[in-house]
Short mmCIF file of C-alpha atoms (C1' of nucleotides) in Angstrom, two decimals:
data_model
loop_
_atom_site.label_atom_id
_atom_site.label_comp_id
_atom_site.label_asym_id
_atom_site.label_seq_id
_atom_site.Cartn_x
_atom_site.Cartn_y
_atom_site.Cartn_z
CA MET A 1 23.34 -12.99 20.73
CA GLN A 2 21.42 -10.40 22.67
CA SER A 3 17.54 -10.18 22.62
CA LEU A 4 15.51 -6.77 21.64
CA THR A 5 12.90 -5.62 23.47
CA ILE A 6 9.30 -4.64 22.03
CA GLY A 7 10.29 -1.11 21.29
CA LYS A 8 13.51 -2.20 19.53
CA VAL A 9 11.80 -4.22 17.50
CA ALA A 10 9.43 -1.85 16.95
CA ARG A 11 11.56 0.48 15.39
CA LEU A 12 13.84 -1.59 13.68
CA ALA A 13 11.12 -2.42 11.67
CA GLY A 14 9.41 0.56 11.00
CA VAL A 15 6.37 -0.22 13.30
CA GLY A 16 4.45 0.77 16.32
CA VAL A 17 5.07 -1.00 19.46
CA GLU A 18 0.92 -2.29 19.53
CA THR A 19 1.71 -3.52 16.03
CA ILE A 20 3.91 -5.98 17.29
CA ARG A 21 1.70 -7.06 19.96
CA PHE A 22 -1.27 -7.11 17.60
CA TYR A 23 0.80 -9.33 15.02
CA GLU A 24 1.67 -11.69 18.09
CA ARG A 25 -1.80 -11.85 18.91
CA GLN A 26 -2.92 -13.08 15.21
CA GLY A 27 -0.16 -15.50 15.18
CA LEU A 28 2.15 -13.95 12.84
CA ILE A 29 4.70 -13.94 14.94
CA ALA A 30 5.67 -16.29 17.84
CA GLU A 31 5.36 -15.13 21.60
CA PRO A 32 8.56 -14.60 22.66
CA PRO A 33 10.33 -15.80 25.69
CA ARG A 34 10.13 -13.28 28.92
CA LYS A 35 12.54 -11.59 31.43
CA GLU A 36 11.43 -12.40 34.98
CA SER A 37 10.04 -8.60 34.90
CA GLY A 38 7.20 -10.20 32.55
CA TYR A 39 9.28 -7.98 29.25
CA ARG A 40 9.56 -9.89 26.04
CA GLN A 41 12.82 -10.47 24.63
CA TYR A 42 13.15 -10.82 20.67
CA PRO A 43 15.66 -12.45 18.71
CA GLN A 44 16.79 -10.76 16.31
CA GLN A 45 15.00 -12.82 13.22
CA THR A 46 11.73 -11.02 14.45
CA VAL A 47 12.74 -7.93 12.53
CA VAL A 48 13.24 -9.69 9.68
CA ARG A 49 9.75 -11.40 10.30
CA VAL A 50 8.04 -8.17 11.09
CA ARG A 51 9.65 -6.94 7.52
CA PHE A 52 8.35 -9.49 5.72
CA ILE A 53 4.82 -9.13 6.72
CA ARG A 54 5.27 -5.37 6.04
CA ARG A 55 6.41 -6.07 2.53
CA ALA A 56 4.05 -8.65 1.57
CA LYS A 57 1.25 -6.38 2.84
CA GLU A 58 2.56 -3.55 0.11
CA LEU A 59 2.02 -6.30 -2.26
CA GLY A 60 -1.23 -6.31 -0.91
CA PHE A 61 -1.75 -9.53 0.62
CA THR A 62 -3.86 -9.64 3.47
CA LEU A 63 -2.66 -10.67 7.17
CA LYS A 64 -4.57 -13.59 6.55
CA GLU A 65 -2.80 -14.55 3.13
CA ILE A 66 0.61 -13.78 4.80
CA ASN A 67 -0.25 -16.05 7.94
CA GLU A 68 -0.58 -18.73 5.64
CA MET A 69 2.77 -18.00 3.67
CA LEU A 70 4.24 -18.30 6.66
CA TYR A 71 3.14 -21.38 7.80
CA LEU A 72 3.90 -22.82 4.15
CA ARG A 73 7.39 -21.61 4.72
CA ILE A 74 8.11 -23.33 7.78
CA ASP A 75 6.57 -26.94 6.45
CA PRO A 76 9.58 -28.69 4.97
CA ASN A 77 7.09 -30.41 2.75
CA THR A 78 6.08 -27.10 1.04
CA THR A 79 7.53 -26.31 -2.45
CA CYS A 80 8.18 -23.22 -4.20
CA GLU A 81 5.48 -23.74 -6.37
CA GLU A 82 2.85 -23.30 -3.72
CA ILE A 83 4.24 -19.76 -2.78
CA ARG A 84 4.11 -18.95 -6.90
CA VAL A 85 0.53 -19.87 -6.70
CA LEU A 86 -0.12 -17.48 -4.01
CA ALA A 87 1.72 -15.04 -5.51
CA GLU A 88 -0.26 -15.44 -8.93
CA ALA A 89 -3.66 -15.33 -7.49
CA LYS A 90 -2.83 -12.18 -6.23
CA LYS A 91 -1.95 -10.81 -9.03
CA VAL A 92 -4.90 -11.97 -10.80
CA ASP A 93 -7.23 -10.44 -7.66
CA ILE A 94 -4.92 -7.22 -8.38
CA GLU A 95 -5.63 -6.76 -11.88
CA GLU A 96 -9.68 -7.34 -11.27
CA LYS A 97 -9.36 -4.32 -8.96
CA ILE A 98 -7.64 -2.43 -11.56
CA ARG A 99 -10.37 -3.38 -14.01
CA ALA A 100 -12.84 -2.29 -11.89
CA LEU A 101 -11.46 1.23 -11.00
CA GLN A 102 -10.77 1.65 -14.67
CA LYS A 103 -14.52 1.04 -15.12
CA ILE A 104 -15.35 3.48 -12.71
CA LYS A 105 -13.03 5.93 -14.06
CA GLU A 106 -14.61 5.76 -17.36
CA ALA A 107 -17.91 6.34 -16.10
CA LEU A 108 -16.58 9.39 -14.16
CA VAL A 109 -14.66 10.74 -17.17
CA LYS A 110 -18.23 10.44 -19.16
CA LEU A 111 -19.90 12.17 -16.78
CA LEU A 112 -17.57 14.81 -16.39
CA ALA A 113 -17.63 15.29 -20.00
CA THR A 114 -21.23 16.18 -19.71
CA CYS A 115 -20.91 18.56 -17.01
CA GLU A 116 -19.29 22.26 -17.89
CA GLY A 117 -19.81 22.96 -14.36
CA ARG A 118 -21.99 25.88 -15.43
CA GLY A 119 -25.70 26.47 -13.86
CA PRO A 120 -27.62 25.34 -10.92
CA VAL A 121 -27.65 22.39 -9.18
CA SER A 122 -31.08 21.54 -10.49
CA GLU A 123 -29.47 20.88 -13.78
CA CYS A 124 -26.07 19.04 -13.23
CA PRO A 125 -25.99 15.86 -15.36
CA ILE A 126 -23.90 14.48 -12.54
CA LEU A 127 -26.67 14.26 -10.15
CA ASP A 128 -29.24 13.68 -13.16
CA PHE A 129 -27.17 10.48 -14.17
CA LEU A 130 -27.05 9.24 -10.35
CA ASP A 131 -30.95 9.65 -10.55
CA GLN A 132 -31.58 7.68 -13.57
CA VAL A 133 -34.44 4.99 -12.33
CA GLU A 134 -33.08 2.53 -15.03
CA SER A 135 -29.92 1.12 -15.01
CA MET B 16 -50.13 8.65 -4.00
CA GLN B 17 -49.62 5.65 -1.44
CA SER B 18 -46.62 5.12 0.46
CA LEU B 19 -44.29 1.99 0.74
CA THR B 20 -43.24 -0.03 3.52
CA ILE B 21 -39.54 -0.77 4.41
CA GLY B 22 -39.53 -3.91 2.84
CA LYS B 23 -40.74 -2.52 -0.73
CA VAL B 24 -38.64 -0.09 -0.74
CA ALA B 25 -35.58 -2.09 0.17
CA ARG B 26 -36.76 -4.64 -2.82
CA LEU B 27 -37.51 -1.80 -5.12
CA ALA B 28 -33.78 -0.35 -4.45
CA GLY B 29 -32.30 -3.76 -4.27
CA VAL B 30 -30.67 -3.46 -1.00
CA GLY B 31 -31.80 -5.17 2.12
CA VAL B 32 -33.98 -3.75 5.15
CA GLU B 33 -31.27 -3.27 7.16
CA THR B 34 -29.40 -0.93 4.91
CA ILE B 35 -32.50 1.40 4.83
CA ARG B 36 -32.43 1.77 8.47
CA PHE B 37 -29.04 1.83 8.72
CA TYR B 38 -28.99 4.79 5.99
CA GLU B 39 -31.79 6.74 8.02
CA ARG B 40 -28.99 6.17 11.10
CA GLN B 41 -26.60 7.63 9.11
CA GLY B 42 -28.65 10.65 8.05
CA LEU B 43 -29.01 9.52 4.24
CA ILE B 44 -32.51 8.95 4.22
CA ALA B 45 -35.04 11.15 6.05
CA GLU B 46 -37.01 9.81 8.82
CA PRO B 47 -40.46 8.91 7.53
CA PRO B 48 -43.72 9.49 8.65
CA ARG B 49 -45.00 6.36 10.57
CA LYS B 50 -48.05 4.28 11.03
CA GLU B 51 -49.89 4.54 14.44
CA SER B 52 -48.36 1.09 14.74
CA GLY B 53 -44.93 2.61 14.20
CA TYR B 54 -44.39 1.15 10.57
CA ARG B 55 -42.31 3.60 8.41
CA GLN B 56 -44.25 4.96 5.36
CA TYR B 57 -41.96 6.11 2.57
CA PRO B 58 -42.70 8.13 -0.06
CA GLN B 59 -42.02 6.86 -3.64
CA GLN B 60 -39.22 9.17 -3.71
CA THR B 61 -37.27 7.47 -1.11
CA VAL B 62 -36.58 4.70 -3.73
CA VAL B 63 -35.01 7.09 -6.07
CA ARG B 64 -32.73 8.32 -3.06
CA VAL B 65 -31.29 4.88 -2.53
CA ARG B 66 -30.76 3.99 -5.71
CA PHE B 67 -29.01 7.45 -6.12
CA ILE B 68 -26.59 6.33 -3.09
CA ARG B 69 -26.27 2.84 -4.83
CA ARG B 70 -24.78 4.33 -7.66
CA ALA B 71 -22.82 7.05 -6.32
CA LYS B 72 -21.22 4.40 -4.30
CA GLU B 73 -20.55 2.12 -7.42
CA LEU B 74 -18.38 5.43 -8.47
CA GLY B 75 -16.23 5.22 -5.48
CA PHE B 76 -17.99 7.46 -3.31
CA THR B 77 -18.39 6.66 0.41
CA LEU B 78 -21.41 7.32 2.14
CA LYS B 79 -20.06 10.21 3.86
CA GLU B 80 -19.09 11.79 0.40
CA ILE B 81 -22.75 10.93 -0.88
CA ASN B 82 -24.33 12.41 2.40
CA GLU B 83 -22.10 15.18 1.47
CA MET B 84 -23.62 15.51 -2.01
CA LEU B 85 -26.95 14.97 -0.96
CA TYR B 86 -26.93 17.75 1.20
CA LEU B 87 -25.04 19.99 -1.32
CA ARG B 88 -27.96 19.08 -4.02
CA ILE B 89 -31.10 20.26 -1.70
CA ASP B 90 -28.94 23.66 -0.65
CA PRO B 91 -30.13 26.14 -3.43
CA ASN B 92 -27.49 28.64 -3.69
CA THR B 93 -25.13 25.29 -4.61
CA THR B 94 -24.15 25.06 -8.25
CA CYS B 95 -23.23 22.70 -10.53
CA GLU B 96 -19.55 23.20 -10.24
CA GLU B 97 -19.67 22.01 -6.42
CA ILE B 98 -20.45 18.73 -7.82
CA ARG B 99 -18.29 18.94 -11.01
CA VAL B 100 -15.44 19.51 -8.24
CA LEU B 101 -16.27 16.27 -6.41
CA ALA B 102 -16.46 14.35 -9.04
CA GLU B 103 -13.13 15.23 -10.58
CA ALA B 104 -11.62 15.02 -6.59
CA LYS B 105 -12.95 11.18 -6.96
CA LYS B 106 -11.50 10.78 -10.53
CA VAL B 107 -7.99 11.65 -9.29
CA ASP B 108 -8.69 9.66 -6.25
CA ILE B 109 -9.54 6.35 -8.50
CA GLU B 110 -6.44 7.30 -10.68
CA GLU B 111 -4.09 7.21 -7.63
CA LYS B 112 -5.71 3.92 -6.61
CA ILE B 113 -5.14 2.57 -9.90
CA ARG B 114 -1.14 3.58 -10.34
CA ALA B 115 -0.92 2.28 -6.73
CA LEU B 116 -2.06 -1.06 -7.72
CA GLN B 117 -0.43 -0.99 -10.71
CA LYS B 118 2.76 -0.83 -9.05
CA ILE B 119 2.44 -3.75 -6.78
CA LYS B 120 1.21 -5.77 -10.04
CA GLU B 121 4.77 -5.12 -11.73
CA ALA B 122 6.43 -6.10 -8.26
CA LEU B 123 4.58 -9.41 -8.22
CA VAL B 124 5.36 -9.74 -12.18
CA LYS B 125 8.86 -9.43 -11.48
CA LEU B 126 8.83 -11.65 -8.56
CA LEU B 127 6.89 -14.47 -10.37
CA ALA B 128 9.16 -14.12 -13.82
CA THR B 129 12.42 -14.80 -11.17
CA CYS B 130 10.35 -17.85 -9.94
CA GLU B 131 10.13 -21.24 -11.68
CA GLY B 132 7.91 -22.62 -9.30
CA ARG B 133 10.40 -25.54 -9.01
CA GLY B 134 12.82 -26.27 -5.97
CA PRO B 135 11.83 -26.43 -2.25
CA VAL B 136 10.50 -23.39 -0.74
CA SER B 137 14.00 -22.61 0.91
CA GLU B 138 15.18 -21.76 -2.47
CA CYS B 139 12.12 -19.34 -3.68
CA PRO B 140 13.11 -16.42 -4.76
CA ILE B 141 9.60 -14.89 -3.86
CA LEU B 142 10.06 -15.40 -0.34
CA ASP B 143 14.01 -14.46 -0.45
CA PHE B 144 12.70 -10.98 -1.61
CA LEU B 145 9.98 -10.83 1.15
CA ASP B 146 12.79 -11.53 3.41
CA GLN B 147 15.24 -8.51 2.12
CA VAL B 148 16.61 -6.64 4.72
CA GLU B 149 17.51 -3.49 2.93
CA SER B 150 14.29 -2.01 1.89
"C1'" DC C 9 18.16 7.72 43.69
"C1'" DT C 10 15.10 9.94 41.56
"C1'" DT C 11 13.00 10.60 36.61
"C1'" DG C 12 11.60 10.13 32.55
"C1'" DA C 13 11.14 6.20 29.23
"C1'" DC C 14 9.38 1.86 28.57
"C1'" DT C 15 6.69 -2.41 29.01
"C1'" DC C 16 3.25 -4.92 30.96
"C1'" DT C 17 -2.40 -6.51 31.01
"C1'" DG C 18 -6.95 -6.25 29.03
"C1'" DT C 19 -10.15 -3.44 27.26
"C1'" DA C 20 -11.98 -0.25 23.83
"C1'" DG C 21 -11.85 2.54 20.17
"C1'" DT C 22 -11.47 3.87 15.02
"C1'" DA C 23 -13.22 3.81 10.19
"C1'" DT C 24 -16.46 1.45 6.84
"C1'" DA C 25 -20.70 -0.30 5.32
"C1'" DG C 26 -23.12 -3.06 6.69
"C1'" DT C 27 -25.42 -7.74 8.66
"C1'" DA C 28 -27.95 -10.62 12.38
"C1'" DC C 29 -30.93 -11.74 16.45
"C1'" DG C 30 -34.36 -11.66 19.92
"C1'" DG C 31 -38.87 -11.15 21.55
"C1'" DA C 32 -42.67 -8.28 20.29
"C1'" DC C 33 -46.50 -6.60 17.70
"C1'" DT C 34 -48.70 -5.80 12.96
"C1'" DT C 35 -50.34 -6.73 8.70
"C1'" DT C 36 -51.70 -10.13 5.01
"C1'" DA C 37 -53.41 -14.13 3.03
"C1'" DT C 38 -56.18 -18.22 2.97
"C1'" DA D 23 -59.81 -16.74 12.39
"C1'" DT D 24 -55.25 -18.12 12.35
"C1'" DA D 25 -50.45 -18.51 10.52
"C1'" DA D 26 -47.18 -16.26 7.38
"C1'" DA D 27 -44.46 -13.02 6.42
"C1'" DG D 28 -43.17 -8.00 7.67
"C1'" DT D 29 -42.09 -4.45 10.92
"C1'" DC D 30 -40.62 -2.55 15.41
"C1'" DC D 31 -36.42 -1.35 18.30
"C1'" DG D 32 -31.64 -1.81 20.70
"C1'" DT D 33 -27.94 -4.23 20.83
"C1'" DA D 34 -24.30 -6.87 19.07
"C1'" DC D 35 -21.56 -8.70 15.87
"C1'" DT D 36 -18.92 -9.07 11.04
"C1'" DA D 37 -13.99 -7.67 8.76
"C1'" DT D 38 -9.59 -5.43 8.51
"C1'" DA D 39 -5.87 -3.73 10.62
"C1'" DC D 40 -4.75 -1.45 13.85
"C1'" DT D 41 -4.65 2.29 17.71
"C1'" DA D 42 -5.59 4.19 22.32
"C1'" DC D 43 -5.88 4.13 26.95
"C1'" DA D 44 -5.49 3.51 32.45
"C1'" DG D 45 -2.83 1.86 36.11
"C1'" DA D 46 0.77 -0.51 37.42
"C1'" DG D 47 5.64 -2.03 37.06
"C1'" DT D 48 10.54 -1.97 35.49
"C1'" DC D 49 14.72 -0.23 33.45
"C1'" DA D 50 18.46 2.91 32.31
"C1'" DA D 51 20.38 7.57 32.53
"C1'" DG D 52 22.12 11.34 35.66
#
DNA sequence: CTTGACTCTGTAGTATAGTACGGACTTTAT
DNA sequence: ATAAAGTCCGTACTATACTACAGAGTCAAG
């Protein structure tokens, strides 16, 4: 099995070279062996690992959480349950974010309804709202 | 009309003293006059301004956008329409964020449905999903 | 063999929105 | 009068996730 250079890993995983090095510094991927020249030699497996990180990020996990998952995973005592708990927590997390955004949206919609977009800025109900002294 | 110290403005607006100075550096609030001692002397109006900033932030505007609104506002040629456009854009913005989060949530829900939380981590369908080589 | 592409290291910068600190000075309350 | 609280400034640090750069060395193709 031949090894990959950092550039190849990056291309195969769809990220930049600097991202790979960054993940290494963060402990998300192991320090690979080097050639005499100092060039990193990655096993194919690294591409899978980087893709894992990307997908997890797309699911809203932070690098810190992903790191945790990766560590859980290599521990033979970890059960599927523990991963499930993480995913469950993330779902709750995301639901909260959605709710918060929906509230904001409703406020904006209300404001937009009161503003016809006519008249000078001094009479803009949106700014008036923002100016309210009482919450 | 007596003036306020930075600490009073901060308390009245519900932020920290450092935040006021930060907003000043960012050009969100004007540099106030000083006493001979160098102490800042804020007009009451500043409290309203800081609250405006806070409320706009709660509506999802960034400081940069808020700055833009504040500048629009002091320009006598600005119409209500221009503010409305900003609010409209922000609404679209937030709707997009909500949609993105909802997608993520759906993916998580699907994953959770396939995982009973039993068995070793080596058989966890969530990790399997994250491992998929093909997108 | 040369040229261009790639990689190395370490440091610094990006964006966002603040927060913290140290040492000196000022104001307020007792 | 003294002590506590507040304020000054400039700088540096926080978190997140990268991205950029300089200057040197290495690798692969023609």
